[in-house]
Protein backbone atom coordinates (compact mmCIF):
# COMPACT_ATOMS: atom_id res chain seq x y z
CA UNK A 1 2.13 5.09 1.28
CA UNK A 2 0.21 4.21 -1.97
CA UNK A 3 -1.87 7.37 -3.17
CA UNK A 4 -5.11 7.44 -2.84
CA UNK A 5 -7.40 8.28 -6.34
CA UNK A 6 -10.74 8.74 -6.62
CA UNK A 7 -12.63 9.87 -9.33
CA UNK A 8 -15.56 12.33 -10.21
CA UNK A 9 -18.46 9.49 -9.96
CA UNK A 10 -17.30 8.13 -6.64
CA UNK A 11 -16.95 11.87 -5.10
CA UNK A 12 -19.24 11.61 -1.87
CA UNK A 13 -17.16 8.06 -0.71
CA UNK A 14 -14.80 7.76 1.45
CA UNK A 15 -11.15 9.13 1.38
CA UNK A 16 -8.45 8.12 3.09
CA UNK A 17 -7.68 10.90 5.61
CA UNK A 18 -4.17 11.64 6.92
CA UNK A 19 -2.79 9.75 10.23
CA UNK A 20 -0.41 10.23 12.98
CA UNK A 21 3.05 10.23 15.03
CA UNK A 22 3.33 7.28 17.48
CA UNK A 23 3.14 7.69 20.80
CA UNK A 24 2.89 4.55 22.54
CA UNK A 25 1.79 0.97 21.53
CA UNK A 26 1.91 -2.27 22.71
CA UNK A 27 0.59 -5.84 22.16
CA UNK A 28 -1.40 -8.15 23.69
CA UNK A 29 -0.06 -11.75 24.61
CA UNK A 30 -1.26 -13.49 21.89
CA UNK A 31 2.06 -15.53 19.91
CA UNK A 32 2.32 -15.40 16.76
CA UNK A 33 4.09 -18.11 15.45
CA UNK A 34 7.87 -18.07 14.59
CA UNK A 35 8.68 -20.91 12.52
CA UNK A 36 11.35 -20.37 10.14
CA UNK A 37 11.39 -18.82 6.85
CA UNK A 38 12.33 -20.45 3.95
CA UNK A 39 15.50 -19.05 2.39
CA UNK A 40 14.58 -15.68 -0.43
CA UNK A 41 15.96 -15.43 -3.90
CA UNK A 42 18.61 -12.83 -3.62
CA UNK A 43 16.97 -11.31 -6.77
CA UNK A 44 14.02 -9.07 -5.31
CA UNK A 45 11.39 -8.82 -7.67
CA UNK A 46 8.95 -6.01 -8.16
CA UNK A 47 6.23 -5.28 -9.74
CA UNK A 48 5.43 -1.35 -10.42
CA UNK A 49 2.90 0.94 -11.18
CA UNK A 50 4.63 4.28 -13.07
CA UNK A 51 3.72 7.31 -14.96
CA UNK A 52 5.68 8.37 -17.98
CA UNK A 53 5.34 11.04 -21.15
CA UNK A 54 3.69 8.52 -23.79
CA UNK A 55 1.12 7.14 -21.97
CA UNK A 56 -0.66 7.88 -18.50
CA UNK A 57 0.09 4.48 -16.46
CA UNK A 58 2.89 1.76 -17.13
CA UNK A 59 3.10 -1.78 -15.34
CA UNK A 60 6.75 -3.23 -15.11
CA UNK A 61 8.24 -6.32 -13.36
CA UNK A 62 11.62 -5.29 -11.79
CA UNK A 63 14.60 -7.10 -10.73
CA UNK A 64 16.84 -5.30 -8.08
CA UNK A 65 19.54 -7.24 -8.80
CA UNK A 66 20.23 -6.69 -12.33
CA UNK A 67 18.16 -3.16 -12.44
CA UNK A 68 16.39 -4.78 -15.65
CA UNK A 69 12.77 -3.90 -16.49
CA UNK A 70 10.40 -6.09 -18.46
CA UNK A 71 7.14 -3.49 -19.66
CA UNK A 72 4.03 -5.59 -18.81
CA UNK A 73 1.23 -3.49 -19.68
CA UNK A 74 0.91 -0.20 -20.87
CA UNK A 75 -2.58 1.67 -19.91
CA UNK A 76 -3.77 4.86 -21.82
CA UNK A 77 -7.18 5.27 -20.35
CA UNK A 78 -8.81 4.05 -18.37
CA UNK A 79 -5.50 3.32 -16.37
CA UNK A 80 -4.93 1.40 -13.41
CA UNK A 81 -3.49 4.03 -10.63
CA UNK A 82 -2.42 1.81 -7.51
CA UNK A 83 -0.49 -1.47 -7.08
CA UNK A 84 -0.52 -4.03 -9.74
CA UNK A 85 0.74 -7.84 -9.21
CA UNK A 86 2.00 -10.37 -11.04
CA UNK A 87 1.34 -14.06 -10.29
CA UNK A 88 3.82 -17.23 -11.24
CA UNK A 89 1.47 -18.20 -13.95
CA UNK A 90 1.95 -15.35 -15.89
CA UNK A 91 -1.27 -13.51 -15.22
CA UNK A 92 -1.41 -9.75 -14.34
CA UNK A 93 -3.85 -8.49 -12.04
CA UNK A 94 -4.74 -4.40 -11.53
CA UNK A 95 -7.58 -2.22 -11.06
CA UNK A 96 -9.09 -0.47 -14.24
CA UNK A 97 -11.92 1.33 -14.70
CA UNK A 98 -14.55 -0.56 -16.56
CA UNK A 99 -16.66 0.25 -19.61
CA UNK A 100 -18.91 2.09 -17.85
CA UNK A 101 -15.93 4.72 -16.84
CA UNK A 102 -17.32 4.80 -13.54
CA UNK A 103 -16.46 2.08 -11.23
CA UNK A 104 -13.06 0.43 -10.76
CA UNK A 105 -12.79 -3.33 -10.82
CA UNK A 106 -10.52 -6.26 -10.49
CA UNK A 107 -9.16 -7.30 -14.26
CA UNK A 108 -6.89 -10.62 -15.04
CA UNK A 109 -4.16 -9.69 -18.07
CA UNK A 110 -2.45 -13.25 -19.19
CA UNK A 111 0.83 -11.51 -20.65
CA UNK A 112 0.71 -14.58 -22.82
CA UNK A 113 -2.46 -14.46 -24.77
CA UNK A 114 -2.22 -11.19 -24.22
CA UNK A 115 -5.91 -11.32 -23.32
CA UNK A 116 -7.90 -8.94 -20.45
CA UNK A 117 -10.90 -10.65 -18.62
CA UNK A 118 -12.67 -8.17 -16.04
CA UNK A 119 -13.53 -9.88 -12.47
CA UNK A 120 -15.12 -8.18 -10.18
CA UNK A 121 -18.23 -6.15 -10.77
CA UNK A 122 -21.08 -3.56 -9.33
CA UNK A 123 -23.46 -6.57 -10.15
CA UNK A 124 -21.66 -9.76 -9.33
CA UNK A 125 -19.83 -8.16 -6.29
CA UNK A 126 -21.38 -4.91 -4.96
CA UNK A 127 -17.85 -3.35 -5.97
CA UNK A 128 -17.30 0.25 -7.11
CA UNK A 129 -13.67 0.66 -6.20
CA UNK A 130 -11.08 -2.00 -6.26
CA UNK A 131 -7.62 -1.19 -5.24
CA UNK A 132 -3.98 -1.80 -2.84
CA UNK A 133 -3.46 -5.50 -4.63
CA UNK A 134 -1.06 -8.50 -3.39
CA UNK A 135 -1.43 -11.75 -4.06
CA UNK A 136 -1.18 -14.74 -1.73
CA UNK A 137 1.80 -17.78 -2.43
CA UNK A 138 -0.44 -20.46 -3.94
CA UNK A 139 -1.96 -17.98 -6.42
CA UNK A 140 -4.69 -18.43 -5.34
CA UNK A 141 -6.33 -15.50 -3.77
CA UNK A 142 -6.08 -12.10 -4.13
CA UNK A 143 -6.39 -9.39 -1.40
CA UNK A 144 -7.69 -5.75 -1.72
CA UNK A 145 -9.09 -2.75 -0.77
CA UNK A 146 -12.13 -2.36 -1.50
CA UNK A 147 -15.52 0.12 -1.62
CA UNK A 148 -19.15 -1.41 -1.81
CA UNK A 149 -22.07 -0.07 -3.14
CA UNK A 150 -23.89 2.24 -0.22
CA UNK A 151 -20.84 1.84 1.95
CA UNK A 152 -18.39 4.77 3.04
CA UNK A 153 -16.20 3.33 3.92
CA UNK A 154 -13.24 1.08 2.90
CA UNK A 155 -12.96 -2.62 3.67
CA UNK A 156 -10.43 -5.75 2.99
CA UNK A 157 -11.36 -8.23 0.64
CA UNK A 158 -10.68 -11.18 -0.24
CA UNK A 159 -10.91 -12.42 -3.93
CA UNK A 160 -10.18 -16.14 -4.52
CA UNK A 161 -8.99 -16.91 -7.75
CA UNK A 162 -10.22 -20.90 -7.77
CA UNK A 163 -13.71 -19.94 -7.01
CA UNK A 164 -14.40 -16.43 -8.14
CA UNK A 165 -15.81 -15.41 -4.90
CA UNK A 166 -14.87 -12.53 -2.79
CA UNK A 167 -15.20 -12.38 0.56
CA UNK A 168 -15.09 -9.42 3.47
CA UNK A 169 -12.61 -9.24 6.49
CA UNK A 170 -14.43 -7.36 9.34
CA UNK A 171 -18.00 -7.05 11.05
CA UNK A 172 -19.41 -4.81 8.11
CA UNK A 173 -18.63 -1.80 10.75
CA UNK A 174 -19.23 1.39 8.28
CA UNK A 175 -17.59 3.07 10.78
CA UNK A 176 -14.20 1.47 10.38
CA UNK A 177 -11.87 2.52 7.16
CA UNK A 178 -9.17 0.53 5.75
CA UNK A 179 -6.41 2.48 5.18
CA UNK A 180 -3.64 -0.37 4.23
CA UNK A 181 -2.71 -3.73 4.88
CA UNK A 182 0.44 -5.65 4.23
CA UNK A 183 0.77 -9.83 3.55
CA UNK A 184 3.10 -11.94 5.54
CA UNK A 185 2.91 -14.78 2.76
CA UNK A 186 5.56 -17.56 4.54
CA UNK A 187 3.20 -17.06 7.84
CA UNK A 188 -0.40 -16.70 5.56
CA UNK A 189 -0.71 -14.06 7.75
CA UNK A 190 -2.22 -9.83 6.73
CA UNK A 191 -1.57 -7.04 8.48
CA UNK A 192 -4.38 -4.23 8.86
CA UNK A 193 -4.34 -0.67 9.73
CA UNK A 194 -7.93 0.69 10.58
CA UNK A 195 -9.78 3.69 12.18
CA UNK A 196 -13.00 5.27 12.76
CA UNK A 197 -14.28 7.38 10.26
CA UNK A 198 -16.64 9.27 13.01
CA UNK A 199 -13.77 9.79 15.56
CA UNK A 200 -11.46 11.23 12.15
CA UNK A 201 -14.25 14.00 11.15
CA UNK A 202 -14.64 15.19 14.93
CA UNK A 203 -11.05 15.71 15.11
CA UNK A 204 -11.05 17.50 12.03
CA UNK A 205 -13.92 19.31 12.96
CA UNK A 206 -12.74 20.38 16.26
CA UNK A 207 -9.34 21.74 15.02
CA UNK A 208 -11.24 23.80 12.18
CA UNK A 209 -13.78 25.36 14.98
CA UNK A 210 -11.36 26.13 17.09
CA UNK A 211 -8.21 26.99 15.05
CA UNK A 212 -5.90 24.03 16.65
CA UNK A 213 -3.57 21.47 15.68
CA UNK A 214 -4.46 18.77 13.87
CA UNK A 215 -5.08 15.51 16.33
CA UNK A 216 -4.93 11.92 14.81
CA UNK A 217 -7.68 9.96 15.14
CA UNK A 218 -6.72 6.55 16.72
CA UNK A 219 -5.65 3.83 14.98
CA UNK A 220 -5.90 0.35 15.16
CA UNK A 221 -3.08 -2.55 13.35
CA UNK A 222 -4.68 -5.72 13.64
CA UNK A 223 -2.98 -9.02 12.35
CA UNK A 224 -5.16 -11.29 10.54
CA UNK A 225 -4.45 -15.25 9.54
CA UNK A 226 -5.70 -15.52 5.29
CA UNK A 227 -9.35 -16.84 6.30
CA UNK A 228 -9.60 -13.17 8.59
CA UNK A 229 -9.60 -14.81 11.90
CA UNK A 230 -8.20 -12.46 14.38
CA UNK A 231 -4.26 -13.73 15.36
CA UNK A 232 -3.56 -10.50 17.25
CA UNK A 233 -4.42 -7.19 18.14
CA UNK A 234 -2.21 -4.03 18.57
CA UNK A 235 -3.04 -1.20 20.89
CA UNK A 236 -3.71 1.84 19.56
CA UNK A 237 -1.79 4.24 17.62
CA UNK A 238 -1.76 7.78 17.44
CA UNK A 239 0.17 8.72 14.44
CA UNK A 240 -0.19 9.86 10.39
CA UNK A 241 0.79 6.81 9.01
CA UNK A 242 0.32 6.40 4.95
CA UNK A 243 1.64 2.96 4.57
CA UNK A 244 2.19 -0.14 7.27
CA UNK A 245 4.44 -3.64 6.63
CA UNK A 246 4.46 -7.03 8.42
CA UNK A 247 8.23 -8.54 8.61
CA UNK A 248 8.24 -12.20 6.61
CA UNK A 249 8.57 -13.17 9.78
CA UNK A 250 5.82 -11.66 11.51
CA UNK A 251 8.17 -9.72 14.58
CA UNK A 252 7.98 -6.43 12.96
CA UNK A 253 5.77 -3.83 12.01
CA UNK A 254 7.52 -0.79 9.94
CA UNK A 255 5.35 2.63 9.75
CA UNK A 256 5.45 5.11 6.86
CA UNK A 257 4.76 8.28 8.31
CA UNK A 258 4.02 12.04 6.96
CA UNK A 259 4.74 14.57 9.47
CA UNK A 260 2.98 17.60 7.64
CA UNK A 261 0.41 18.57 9.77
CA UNK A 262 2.57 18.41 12.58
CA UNK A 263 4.39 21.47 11.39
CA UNK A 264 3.03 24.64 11.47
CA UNK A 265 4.89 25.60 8.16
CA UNK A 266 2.83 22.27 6.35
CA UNK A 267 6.07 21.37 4.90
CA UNK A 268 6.54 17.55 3.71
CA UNK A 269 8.38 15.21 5.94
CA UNK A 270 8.36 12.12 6.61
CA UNK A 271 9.53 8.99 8.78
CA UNK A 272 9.60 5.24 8.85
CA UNK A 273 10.13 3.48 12.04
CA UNK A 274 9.71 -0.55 13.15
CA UNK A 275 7.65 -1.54 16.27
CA UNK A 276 7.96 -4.92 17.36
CA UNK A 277 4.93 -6.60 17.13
CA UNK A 278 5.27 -8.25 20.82
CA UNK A 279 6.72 -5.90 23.21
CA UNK A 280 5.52 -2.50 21.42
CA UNK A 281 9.03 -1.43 20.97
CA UNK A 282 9.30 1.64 18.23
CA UNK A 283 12.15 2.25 16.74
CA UNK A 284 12.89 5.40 13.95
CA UNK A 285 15.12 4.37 11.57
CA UNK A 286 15.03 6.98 8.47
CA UNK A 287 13.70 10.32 7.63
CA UNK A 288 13.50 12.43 5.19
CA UNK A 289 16.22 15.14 4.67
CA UNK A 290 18.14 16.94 1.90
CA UNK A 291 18.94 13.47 0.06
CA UNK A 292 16.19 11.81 0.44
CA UNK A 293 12.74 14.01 0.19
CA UNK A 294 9.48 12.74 0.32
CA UNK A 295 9.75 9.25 1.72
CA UNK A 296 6.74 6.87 1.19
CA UNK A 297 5.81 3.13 0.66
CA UNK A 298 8.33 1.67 2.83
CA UNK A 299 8.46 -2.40 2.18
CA UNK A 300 10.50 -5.40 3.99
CA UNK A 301 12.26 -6.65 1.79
CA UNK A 302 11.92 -10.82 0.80
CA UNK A 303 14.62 -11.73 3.47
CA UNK A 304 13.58 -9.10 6.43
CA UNK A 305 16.73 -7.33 6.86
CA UNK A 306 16.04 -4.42 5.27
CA UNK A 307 12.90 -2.76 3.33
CA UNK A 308 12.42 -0.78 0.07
CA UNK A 309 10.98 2.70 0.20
CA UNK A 310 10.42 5.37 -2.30
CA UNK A 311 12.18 8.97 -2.53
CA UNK A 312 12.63 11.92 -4.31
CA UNK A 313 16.26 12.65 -5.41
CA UNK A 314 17.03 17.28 -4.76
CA UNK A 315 18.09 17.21 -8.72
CA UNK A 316 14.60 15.54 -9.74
CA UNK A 317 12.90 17.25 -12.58
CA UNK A 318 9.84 17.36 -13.25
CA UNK A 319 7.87 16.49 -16.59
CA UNK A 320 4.58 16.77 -18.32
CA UNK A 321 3.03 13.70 -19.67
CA UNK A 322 1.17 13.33 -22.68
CA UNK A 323 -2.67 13.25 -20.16
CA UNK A 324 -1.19 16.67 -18.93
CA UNK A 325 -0.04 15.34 -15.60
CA UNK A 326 2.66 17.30 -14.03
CA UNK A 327 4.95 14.44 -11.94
CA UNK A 328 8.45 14.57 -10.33
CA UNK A 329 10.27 11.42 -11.09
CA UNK A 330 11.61 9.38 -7.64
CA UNK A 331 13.75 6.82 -6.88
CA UNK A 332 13.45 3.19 -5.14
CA UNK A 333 15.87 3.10 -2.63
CA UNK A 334 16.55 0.05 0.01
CA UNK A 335 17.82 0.71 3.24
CA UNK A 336 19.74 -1.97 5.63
CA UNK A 337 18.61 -2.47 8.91
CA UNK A 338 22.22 -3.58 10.12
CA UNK A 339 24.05 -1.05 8.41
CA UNK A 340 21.61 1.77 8.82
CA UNK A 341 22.55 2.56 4.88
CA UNK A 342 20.08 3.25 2.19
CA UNK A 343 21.46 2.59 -1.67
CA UNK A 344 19.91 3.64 -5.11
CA UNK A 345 17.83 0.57 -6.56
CA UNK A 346 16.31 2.10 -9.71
CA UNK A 347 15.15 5.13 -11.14
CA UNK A 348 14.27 6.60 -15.15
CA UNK A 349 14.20 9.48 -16.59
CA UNK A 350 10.66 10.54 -17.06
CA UNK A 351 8.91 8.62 -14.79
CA UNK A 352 7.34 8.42 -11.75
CA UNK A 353 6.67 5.52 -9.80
CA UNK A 354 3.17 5.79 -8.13
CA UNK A 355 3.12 2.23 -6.27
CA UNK A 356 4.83 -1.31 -6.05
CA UNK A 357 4.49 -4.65 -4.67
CA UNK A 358 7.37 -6.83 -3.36
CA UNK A 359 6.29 -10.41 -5.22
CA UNK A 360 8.48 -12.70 -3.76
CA UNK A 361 8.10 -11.56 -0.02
């Protein structure tokens, strides 16, 4: 699942709190529609977020078929620490910190002029946290996660790129947090996991009191169409999910999912499973074992039949960067839904790869 950072002056807003194992779902009736999908580039592109020793965060565009990297940005501090995306007209978008050093906003790199233009601001957009970018197919609007001014809670937004206004998915519930969302691009379509804030601290609460395990709060996945009218709505899920993805063709949800506080030990483990987005079917397809540790950010991949996920190899060492972080460096792997076979994609020496975003899904 993308990680979550928050820094000293935002300490009082909201954090994404852990999630849980499913149990049951379903769907309601609603269709979604199933036209075909244009034939994907066999090339998967990707665009990453990684820290390395000389400098804190790195931005890269990767192609999985040749393994080459192209180094878009580098950022020392401030540095941009979740997904950055990069659009067909050579523009790079990311969240930085701005001048202030206290909020983090939206900022537009063109890699040709080689020129930064901030935004999104406090004053212009009630903003103090942008983050979790992707980018729709026309270029033209930008979706995010989001914190407002006097709000504790996270929210989808919508930034579009023509007009320079941003707009907010949801009833302005403070209740409800955003923990992730996911684009279906071909369908226009954005998946979004949800849950109450309230229900998450009683939980928490009640196992502290009383010494038991952890309970997930429920959890809601609700598909979207681009303007944030409601297509269709899940039923709830129990479960600690850290990252969700909509198939390019809309049938198929896939789950990452951190197992931790189901163990009494606390040790790290994880799972990714699909659940079909009509009949509620779940599926697991991978966990984490001896080969592949610490699974996160599972992604379908452009064509559906597979998805992306990130893992730590047993031999990973881990490094000291020049900011004093400590980081393990991981691997992207891609694993075939036919086959049922995961294969190396890329790795480096030295680096870790925080996030990524599939750009041609």
């Amino acid at each position: 699942m993308f990680k979550d950072i928050r820094f000293n002056a935002l300490v009082g807003l909201s954090v994404i709190s852990i999630l849980s194992i499913i149990i049951a779902t379903g769907c309601n009736s609603v269709k979604v529609s199933s036209n075909n999908i244009a034939p994907k580039n066999t090339a998967q592109m990707l665009s990453l977020s990684c820290f390395e020793t000389n400098a804190d965060i790195s931005l890269y565009k990767l192609n999985t078929n040749t393994k080459q990297t192209d180094l878009l940005k580098t950022q020392i501090t401030p540095g941009a620490f979740t997904p950055n995306v990069l659009s067909d007209d050579g523009n790079l978008y990311y969240p930085k910190r701005d001048s202030s050093g206290k909020f983090v906003q939206l900022f537009r790199y063109n890699l040709a002029s080689r020129k930064e233009i901030q935004l999104t601001s406090l004053e212009k957009n009630d903003t103090v946290l942008v983050e979790y970018l992707d980018i729709d197919n026309e270029t033209s609007k930008l979706f995010m996660r989001i914190l407002r001014k006097n709000h504790d809670n996270s929210e989808l937004a919508v930034y579009n790129l023509k007009t320079e206004k941003m707009d907010v998915f949801g009833n302005n519930d403070k209740d409800i947090e955003v923990l992730n969302f996911d684009l279906c691009k071909d369908k226009k379509l954005v998946a979004v996991a949800t849950y109450s804030k309230a229900e998450n601290i009683n939980k928490m609460d009640k196992a502290s009191k009383n010494q038991l395990s952890l309970e997930p709060a429920q959890r809601n996945i609700t598909i979207y169409d681009e303007n944030g009218n409601i297509v269709k709505e899940c039923k709830p899920i129990n479960d600690f999910v850290t990252d969700i993805s909509l198939s390019p063709d809309a049938r198929l949800l896939l789950f990452s999912i951190n197992t931790e506080w189901l163990d009494d030990s606390h040790s790290k483990k994880n799972i990714v499973c699909t659940q079909n987005v009509e009949t509620g079917e779940i599926k697991q397809v991978l966990k984490s074992s001896d080969q592949y540790r610490e699974i996160e950010n599972a992604r379908f991949s452009a064509d559906g039949k597979g998805f992306l996920y990130l893992a730590t190899k047993p031999d990973a060492k881990s490094f000291v960067n020049n900011g004093g972080y400590t980081k393990v460096p991981n691997t992207i792997f891609y694993y075939d839904l036919q086959t049922k076979q995961s294969k190396e994609i890329w790795s480096a020496n030295n680096k870790t790869i925080i996030n990524y975003v599939v750009l041609d899904k």
